[in-house]
Coordinates of N, CA, C and O in Angstrom, one line a residue:
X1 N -56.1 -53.5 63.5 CA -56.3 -54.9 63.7 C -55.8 -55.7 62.6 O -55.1 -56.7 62.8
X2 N -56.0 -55.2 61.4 CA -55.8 -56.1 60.3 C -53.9 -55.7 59.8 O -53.4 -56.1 58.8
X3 N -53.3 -55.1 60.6 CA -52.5 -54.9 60.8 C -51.3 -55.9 61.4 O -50.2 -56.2 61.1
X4 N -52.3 -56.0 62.6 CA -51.2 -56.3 64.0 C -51.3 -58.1 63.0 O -50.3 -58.8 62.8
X5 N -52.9 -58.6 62.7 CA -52.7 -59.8 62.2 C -51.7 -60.2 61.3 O -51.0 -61.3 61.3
X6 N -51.5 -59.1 60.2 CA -50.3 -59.4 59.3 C -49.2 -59.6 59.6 O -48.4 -60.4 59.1
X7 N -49.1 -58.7 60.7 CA -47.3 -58.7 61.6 C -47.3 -60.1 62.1 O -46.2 -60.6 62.4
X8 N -48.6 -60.9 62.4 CA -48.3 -61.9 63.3 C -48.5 -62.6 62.4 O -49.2 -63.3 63.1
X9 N -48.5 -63.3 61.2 CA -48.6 -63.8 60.0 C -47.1 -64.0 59.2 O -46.5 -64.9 58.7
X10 N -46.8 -62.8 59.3 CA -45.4 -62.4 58.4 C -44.1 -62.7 59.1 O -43.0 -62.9 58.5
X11 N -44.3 -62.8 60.7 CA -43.1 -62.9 61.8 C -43.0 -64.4 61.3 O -42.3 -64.5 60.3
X12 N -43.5 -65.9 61.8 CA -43.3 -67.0 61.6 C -42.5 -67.2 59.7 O -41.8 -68.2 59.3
X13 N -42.8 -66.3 59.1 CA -42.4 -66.9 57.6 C -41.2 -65.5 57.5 O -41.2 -64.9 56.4
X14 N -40.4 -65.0 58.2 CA -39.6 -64.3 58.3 C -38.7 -64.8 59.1 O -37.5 -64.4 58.8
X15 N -38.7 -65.6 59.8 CA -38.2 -66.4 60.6 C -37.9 -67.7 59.5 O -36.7 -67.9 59.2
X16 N -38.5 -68.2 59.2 CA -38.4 -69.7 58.3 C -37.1 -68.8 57.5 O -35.9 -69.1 57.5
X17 N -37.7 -67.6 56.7 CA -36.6 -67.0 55.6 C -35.4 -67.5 56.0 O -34.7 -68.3 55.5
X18 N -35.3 -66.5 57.3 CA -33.6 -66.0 58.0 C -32.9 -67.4 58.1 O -31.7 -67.7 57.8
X19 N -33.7 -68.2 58.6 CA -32.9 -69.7 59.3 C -32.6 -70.3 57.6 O -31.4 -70.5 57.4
X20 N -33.2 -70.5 56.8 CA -32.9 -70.9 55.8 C -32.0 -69.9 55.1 O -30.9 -70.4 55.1
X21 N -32.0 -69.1 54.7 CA -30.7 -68.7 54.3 C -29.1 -68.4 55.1 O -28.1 -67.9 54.8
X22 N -29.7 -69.1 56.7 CA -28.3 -69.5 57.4 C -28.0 -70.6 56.9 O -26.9 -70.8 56.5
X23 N -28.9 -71.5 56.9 CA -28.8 -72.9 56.7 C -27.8 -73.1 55.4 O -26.8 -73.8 55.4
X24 N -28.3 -72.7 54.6 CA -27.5 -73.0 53.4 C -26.4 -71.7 52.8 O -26.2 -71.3 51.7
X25 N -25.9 -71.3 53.6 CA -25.1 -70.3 53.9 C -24.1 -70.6 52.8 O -24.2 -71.8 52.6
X26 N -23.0 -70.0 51.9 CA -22.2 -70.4 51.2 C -20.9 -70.3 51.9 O -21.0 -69.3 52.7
X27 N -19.7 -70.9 51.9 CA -19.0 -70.8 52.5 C -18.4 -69.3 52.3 O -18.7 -68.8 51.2
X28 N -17.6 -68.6 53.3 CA -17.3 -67.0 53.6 C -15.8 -67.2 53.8 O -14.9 -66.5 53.4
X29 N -15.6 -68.2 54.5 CA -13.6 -68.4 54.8 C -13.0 -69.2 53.9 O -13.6 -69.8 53.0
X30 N -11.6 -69.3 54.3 CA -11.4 -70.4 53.9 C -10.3 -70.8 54.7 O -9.9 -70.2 55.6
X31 N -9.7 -72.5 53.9 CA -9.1 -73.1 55.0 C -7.7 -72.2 55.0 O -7.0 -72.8 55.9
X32 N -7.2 -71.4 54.6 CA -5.9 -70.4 54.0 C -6.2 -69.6 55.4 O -5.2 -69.2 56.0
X33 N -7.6 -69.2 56.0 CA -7.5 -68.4 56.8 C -7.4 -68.4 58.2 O -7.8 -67.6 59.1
X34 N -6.4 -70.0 58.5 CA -6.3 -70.1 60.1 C -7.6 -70.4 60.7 O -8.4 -69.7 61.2
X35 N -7.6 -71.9 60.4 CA -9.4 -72.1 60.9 C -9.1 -73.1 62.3 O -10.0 -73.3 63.1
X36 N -7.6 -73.6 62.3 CA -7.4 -74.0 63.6 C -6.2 -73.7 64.7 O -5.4 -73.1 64.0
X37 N -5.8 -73.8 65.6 CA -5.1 -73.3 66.4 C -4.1 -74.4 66.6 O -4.5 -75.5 66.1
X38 N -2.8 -74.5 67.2 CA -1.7 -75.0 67.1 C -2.0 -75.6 68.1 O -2.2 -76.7 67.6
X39 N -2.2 -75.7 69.3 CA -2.6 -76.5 70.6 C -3.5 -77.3 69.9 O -3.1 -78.4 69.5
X40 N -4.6 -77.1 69.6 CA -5.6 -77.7 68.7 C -5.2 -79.0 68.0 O -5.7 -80.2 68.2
X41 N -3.9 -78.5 67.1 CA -3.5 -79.6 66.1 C -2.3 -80.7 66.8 O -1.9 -81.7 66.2
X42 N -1.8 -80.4 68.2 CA -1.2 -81.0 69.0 C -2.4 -81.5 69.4 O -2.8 -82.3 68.6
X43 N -3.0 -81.3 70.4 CA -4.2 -82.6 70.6 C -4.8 -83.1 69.6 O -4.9 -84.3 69.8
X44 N -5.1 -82.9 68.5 CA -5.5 -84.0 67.4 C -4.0 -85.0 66.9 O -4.2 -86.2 66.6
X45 N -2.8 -84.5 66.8 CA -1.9 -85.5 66.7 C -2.1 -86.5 67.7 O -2.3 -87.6 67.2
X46 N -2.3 -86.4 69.1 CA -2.2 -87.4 69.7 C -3.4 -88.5 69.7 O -3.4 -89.7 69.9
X47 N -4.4 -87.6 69.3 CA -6.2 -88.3 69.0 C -5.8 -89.2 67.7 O -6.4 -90.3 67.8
X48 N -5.1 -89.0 66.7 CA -4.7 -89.1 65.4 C -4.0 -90.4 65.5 O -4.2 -91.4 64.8
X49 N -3.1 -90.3 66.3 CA -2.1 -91.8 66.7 C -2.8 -93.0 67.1 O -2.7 -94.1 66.6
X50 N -3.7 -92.5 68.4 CA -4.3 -93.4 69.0 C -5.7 -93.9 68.3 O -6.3 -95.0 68.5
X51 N -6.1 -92.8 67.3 CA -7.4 -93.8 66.6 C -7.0 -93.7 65.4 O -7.2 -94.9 65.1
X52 N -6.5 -93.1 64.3 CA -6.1 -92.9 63.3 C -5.4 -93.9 62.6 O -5.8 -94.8 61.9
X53 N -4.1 -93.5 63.1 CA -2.8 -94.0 62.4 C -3.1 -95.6 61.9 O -3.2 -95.8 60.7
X54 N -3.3 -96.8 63.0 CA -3.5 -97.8 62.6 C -3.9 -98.1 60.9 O -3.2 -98.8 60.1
X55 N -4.9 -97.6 60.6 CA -5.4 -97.6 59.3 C -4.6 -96.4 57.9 O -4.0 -96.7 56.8
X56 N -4.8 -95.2 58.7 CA -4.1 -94.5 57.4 C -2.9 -94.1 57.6 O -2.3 -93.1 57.2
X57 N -2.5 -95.2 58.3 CA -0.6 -94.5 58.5 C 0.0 -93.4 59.5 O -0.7 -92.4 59.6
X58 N 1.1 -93.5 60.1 CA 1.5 -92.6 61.0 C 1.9 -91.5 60.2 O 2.1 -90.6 60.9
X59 N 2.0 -91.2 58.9 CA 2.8 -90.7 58.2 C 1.2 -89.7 57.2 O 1.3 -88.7 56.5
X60 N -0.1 -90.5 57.6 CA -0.9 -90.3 56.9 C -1.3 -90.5 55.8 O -2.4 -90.1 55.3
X61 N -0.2 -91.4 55.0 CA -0.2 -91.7 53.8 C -1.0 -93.1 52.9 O -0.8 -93.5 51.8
X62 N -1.8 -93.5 54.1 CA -3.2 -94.5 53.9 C -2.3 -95.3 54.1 O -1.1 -95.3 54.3
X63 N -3.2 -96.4 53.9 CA -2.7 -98.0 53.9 C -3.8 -99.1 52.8 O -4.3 -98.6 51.8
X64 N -4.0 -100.3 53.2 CA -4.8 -100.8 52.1 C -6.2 -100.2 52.3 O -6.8 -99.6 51.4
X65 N -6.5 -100.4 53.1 CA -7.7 -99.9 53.2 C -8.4 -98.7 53.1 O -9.6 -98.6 52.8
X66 N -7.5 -97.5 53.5 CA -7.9 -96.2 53.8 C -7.1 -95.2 53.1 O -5.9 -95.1 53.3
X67 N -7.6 -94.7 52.4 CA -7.0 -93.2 51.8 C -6.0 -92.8 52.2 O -5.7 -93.2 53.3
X68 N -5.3 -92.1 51.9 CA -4.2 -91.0 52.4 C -4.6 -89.7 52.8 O -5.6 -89.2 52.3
X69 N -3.9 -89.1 53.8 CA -5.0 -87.7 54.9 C -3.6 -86.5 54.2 O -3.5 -85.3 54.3
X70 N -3.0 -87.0 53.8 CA -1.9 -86.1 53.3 C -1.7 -86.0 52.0 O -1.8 -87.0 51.3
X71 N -1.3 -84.7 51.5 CA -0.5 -85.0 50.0 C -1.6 -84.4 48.5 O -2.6 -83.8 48.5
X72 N -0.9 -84.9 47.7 CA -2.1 -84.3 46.4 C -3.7 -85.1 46.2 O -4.6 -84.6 45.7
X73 N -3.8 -86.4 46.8 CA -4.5 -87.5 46.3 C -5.5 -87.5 47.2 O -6.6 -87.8 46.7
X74 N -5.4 -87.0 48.7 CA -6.0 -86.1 49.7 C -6.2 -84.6 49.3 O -7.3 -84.3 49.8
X75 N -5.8 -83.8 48.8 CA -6.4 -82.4 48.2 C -7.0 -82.5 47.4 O -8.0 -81.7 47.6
X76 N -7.1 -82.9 46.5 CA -7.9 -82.9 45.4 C -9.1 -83.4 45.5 O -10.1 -82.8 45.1
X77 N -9.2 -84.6 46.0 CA -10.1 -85.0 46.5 C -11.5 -84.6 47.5 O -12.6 -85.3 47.6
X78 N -11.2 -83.3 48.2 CA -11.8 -82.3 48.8 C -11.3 -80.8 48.3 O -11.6 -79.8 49.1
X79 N -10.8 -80.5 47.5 CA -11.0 -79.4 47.0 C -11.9 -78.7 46.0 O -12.1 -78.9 44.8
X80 N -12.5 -77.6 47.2 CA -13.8 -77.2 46.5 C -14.8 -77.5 46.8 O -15.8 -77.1 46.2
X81 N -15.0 -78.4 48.1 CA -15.7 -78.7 49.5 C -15.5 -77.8 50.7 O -14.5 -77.1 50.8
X82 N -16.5 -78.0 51.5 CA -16.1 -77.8 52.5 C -15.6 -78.4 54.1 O -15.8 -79.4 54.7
X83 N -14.9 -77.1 54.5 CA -14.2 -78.3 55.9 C -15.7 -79.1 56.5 O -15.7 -80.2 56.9
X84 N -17.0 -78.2 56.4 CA -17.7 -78.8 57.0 C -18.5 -80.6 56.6 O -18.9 -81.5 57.4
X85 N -18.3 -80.4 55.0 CA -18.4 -81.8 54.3 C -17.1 -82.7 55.1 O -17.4 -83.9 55.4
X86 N -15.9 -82.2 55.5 CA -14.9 -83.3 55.7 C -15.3 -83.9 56.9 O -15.3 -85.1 57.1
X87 N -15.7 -82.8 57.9 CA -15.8 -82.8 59.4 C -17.0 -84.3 59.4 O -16.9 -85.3 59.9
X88 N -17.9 -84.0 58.7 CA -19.4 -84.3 58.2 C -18.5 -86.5 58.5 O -18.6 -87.3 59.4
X89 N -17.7 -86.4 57.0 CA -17.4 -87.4 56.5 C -16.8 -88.2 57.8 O -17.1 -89.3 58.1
X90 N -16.0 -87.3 58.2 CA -15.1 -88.3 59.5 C -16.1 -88.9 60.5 O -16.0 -90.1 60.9
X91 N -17.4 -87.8 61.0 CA -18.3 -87.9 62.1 C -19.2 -89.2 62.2 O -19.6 -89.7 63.3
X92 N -19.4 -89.6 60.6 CA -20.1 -90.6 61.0 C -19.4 -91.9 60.0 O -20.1 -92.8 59.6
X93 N -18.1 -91.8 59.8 CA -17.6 -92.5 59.0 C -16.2 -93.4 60.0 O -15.5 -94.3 59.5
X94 N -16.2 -93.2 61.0 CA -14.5 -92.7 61.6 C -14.4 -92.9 62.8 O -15.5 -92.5 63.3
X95 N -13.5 -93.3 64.0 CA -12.8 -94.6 63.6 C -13.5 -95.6 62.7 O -14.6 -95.8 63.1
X96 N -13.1 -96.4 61.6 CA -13.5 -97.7 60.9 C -14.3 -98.8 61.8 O -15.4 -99.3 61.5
X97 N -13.3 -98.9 63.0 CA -14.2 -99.8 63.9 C -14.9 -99.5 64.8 O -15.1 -100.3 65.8
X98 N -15.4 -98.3 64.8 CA -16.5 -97.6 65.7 C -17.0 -96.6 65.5 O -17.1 -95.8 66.4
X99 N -17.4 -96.3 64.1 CA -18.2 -95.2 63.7 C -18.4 -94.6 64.5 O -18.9 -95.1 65.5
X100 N -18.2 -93.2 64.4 CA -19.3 -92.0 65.5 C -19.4 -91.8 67.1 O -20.4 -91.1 67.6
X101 N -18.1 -92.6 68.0 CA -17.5 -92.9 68.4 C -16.5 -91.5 69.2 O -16.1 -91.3 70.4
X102 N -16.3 -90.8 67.9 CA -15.3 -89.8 68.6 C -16.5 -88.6 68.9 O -17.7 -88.6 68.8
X103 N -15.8 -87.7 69.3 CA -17.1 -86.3 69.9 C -16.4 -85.4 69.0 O -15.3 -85.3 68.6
X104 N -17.8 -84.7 68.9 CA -17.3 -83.5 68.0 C -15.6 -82.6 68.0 O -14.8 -82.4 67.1
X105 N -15.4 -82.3 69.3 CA -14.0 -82.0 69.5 C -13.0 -82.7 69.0 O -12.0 -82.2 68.5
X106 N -13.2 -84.1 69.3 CA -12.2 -85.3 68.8 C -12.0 -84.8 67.4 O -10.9 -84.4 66.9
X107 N -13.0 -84.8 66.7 CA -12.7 -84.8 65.0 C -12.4 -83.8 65.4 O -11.5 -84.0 66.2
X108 N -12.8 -82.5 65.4 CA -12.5 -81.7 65.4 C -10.7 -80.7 65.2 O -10.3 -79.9 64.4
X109 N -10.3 -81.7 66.5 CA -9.1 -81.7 66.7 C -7.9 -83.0 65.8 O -6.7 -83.0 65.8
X110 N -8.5 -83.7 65.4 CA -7.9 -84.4 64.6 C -8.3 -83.7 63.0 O -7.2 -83.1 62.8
X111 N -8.7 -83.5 62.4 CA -8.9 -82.9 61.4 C -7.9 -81.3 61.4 O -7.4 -80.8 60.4
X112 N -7.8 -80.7 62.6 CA -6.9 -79.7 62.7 C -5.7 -80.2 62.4 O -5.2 -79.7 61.4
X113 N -4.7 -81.3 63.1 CA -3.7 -82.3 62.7 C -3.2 -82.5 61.5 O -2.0 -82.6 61.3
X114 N -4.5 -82.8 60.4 CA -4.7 -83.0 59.7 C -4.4 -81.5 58.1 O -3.7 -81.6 57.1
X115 N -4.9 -80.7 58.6 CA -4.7 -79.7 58.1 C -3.5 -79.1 57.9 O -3.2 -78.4 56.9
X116 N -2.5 -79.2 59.3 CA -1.6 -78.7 60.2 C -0.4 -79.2 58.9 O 0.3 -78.7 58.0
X117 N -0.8 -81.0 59.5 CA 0.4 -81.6 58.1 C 0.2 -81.4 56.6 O 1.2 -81.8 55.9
X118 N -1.1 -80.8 56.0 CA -1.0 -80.3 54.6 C -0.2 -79.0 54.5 O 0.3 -78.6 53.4
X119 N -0.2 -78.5 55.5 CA 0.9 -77.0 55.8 C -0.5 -75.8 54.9 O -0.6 -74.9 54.0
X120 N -1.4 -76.4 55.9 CA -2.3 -75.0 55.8 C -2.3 -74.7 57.4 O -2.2 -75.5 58.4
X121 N -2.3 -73.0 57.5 CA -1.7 -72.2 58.6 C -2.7 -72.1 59.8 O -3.9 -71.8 59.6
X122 N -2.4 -72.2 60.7 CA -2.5 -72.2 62.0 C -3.6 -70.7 62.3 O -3.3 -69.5 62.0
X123 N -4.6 -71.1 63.0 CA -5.2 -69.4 63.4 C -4.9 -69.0 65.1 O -4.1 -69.7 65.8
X124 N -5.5 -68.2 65.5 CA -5.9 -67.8 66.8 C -6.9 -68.3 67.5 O -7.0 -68.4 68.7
X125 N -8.1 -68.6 66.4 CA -9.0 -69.3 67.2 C -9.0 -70.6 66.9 O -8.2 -71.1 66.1
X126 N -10.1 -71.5 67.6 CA -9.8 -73.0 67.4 C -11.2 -73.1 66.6 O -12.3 -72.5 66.8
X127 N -10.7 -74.4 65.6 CA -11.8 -74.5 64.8 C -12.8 -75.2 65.2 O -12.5 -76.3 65.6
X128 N -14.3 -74.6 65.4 CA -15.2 -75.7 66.0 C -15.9 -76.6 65.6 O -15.9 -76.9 64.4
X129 N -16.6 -77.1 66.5 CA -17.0 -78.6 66.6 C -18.5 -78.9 66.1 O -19.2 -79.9 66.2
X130 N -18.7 -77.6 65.5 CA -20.1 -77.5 65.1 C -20.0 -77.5 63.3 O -19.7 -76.5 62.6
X131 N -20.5 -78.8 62.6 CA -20.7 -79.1 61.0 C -21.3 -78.3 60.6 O -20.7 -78.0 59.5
X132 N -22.5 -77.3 60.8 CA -23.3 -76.1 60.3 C -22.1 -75.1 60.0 O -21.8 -74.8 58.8
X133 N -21.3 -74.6 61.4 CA -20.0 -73.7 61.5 C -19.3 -73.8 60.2 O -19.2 -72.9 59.4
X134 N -18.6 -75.3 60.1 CA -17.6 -75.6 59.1 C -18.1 -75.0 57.7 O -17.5 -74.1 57.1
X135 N -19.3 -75.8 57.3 CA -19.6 -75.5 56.1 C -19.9 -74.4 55.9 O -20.9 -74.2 55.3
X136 N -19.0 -73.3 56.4 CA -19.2 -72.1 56.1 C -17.4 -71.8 55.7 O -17.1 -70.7 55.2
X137 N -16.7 -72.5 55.8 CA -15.6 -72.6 55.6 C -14.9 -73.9 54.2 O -14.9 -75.2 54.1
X138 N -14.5 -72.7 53.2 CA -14.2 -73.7 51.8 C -12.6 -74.7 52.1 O -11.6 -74.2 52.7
X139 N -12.6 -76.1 51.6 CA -10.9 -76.2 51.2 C -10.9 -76.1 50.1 O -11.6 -76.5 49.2
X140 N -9.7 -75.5 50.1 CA -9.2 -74.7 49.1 C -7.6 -75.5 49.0 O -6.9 -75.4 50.0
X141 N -7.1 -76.1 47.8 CA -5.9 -76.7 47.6 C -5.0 -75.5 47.6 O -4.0 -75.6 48.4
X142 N -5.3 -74.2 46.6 CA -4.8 -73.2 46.6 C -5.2 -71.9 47.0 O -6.2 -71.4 46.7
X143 N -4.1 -71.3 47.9 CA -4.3 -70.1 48.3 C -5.1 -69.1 47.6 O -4.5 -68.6 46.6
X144 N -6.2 -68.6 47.7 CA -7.0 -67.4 47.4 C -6.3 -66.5 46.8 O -6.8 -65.4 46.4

């Protein structure tokens, strides 16, 4: 009896354990290892033109208002974060004139684009749309 009570005492706070050390999971990939797919970064180019570009350039290279998505001033900047911090950033930051606005896939696939033109490499699978997911994945300016 005083048994079966413990098991049923110990299950709820074994459970809290596991989800919390998913939760803050440290990142395991990184962006070097193909976190998005080439179709992927073709639909975020075109997601990219139509809500993007206006502000940070067709070229990505910002404008007055908005940062640059390409280049050193853009890596450094997130290097040593995670994709899931970036994903994070765009989700509720992005488009400028409609915050929060795009769906998860949108960024999604626009941040693959994005990646694509820093000439970090293309994977097999497509990177998803879930911020928990990401932040399990480091950017890394330099290759591992």
């Amino acid at each position: 009896m005083k048994l079966r009570l413990a098991a049923i005492a110990l299950i709820p706070f074994a459970t809290i354990v596991a989800l919390h050390s998913t939760v803050h999971a440290q990142p395991t990939k990184s962006i070097w290892d193909g976190v998005y797919t080439e179709a992927q970064a073709t639909r975020g180019k075109a997601l990219y033109s139509q809500e993007c570009a206006s502000c940070h350039g067709s070229e990505l290279t910002g404008g007055e208002m908005a940062p640059p998505l390409a280049g050193g001033e853009f890596m450094a900047g997130w290097d040593g974060l995670t994709i899931g911090d970036l994903f994070e950033r765009v989700r509720i930051s992005m488009p400028q004139n409609s915050p929060g606005s795009l769906s998860g896939q949108q960024n999604a696939d626009i941040l693959s684009f994005v990646f694509s033109s820093n000439k970090f490499p293309a994977g097999e699978t497509e990177m998803p749309k879930e911020a928990g997911i990401l932040k399990t994945i480091k950017f890394e300016v330099k290759k591992p």
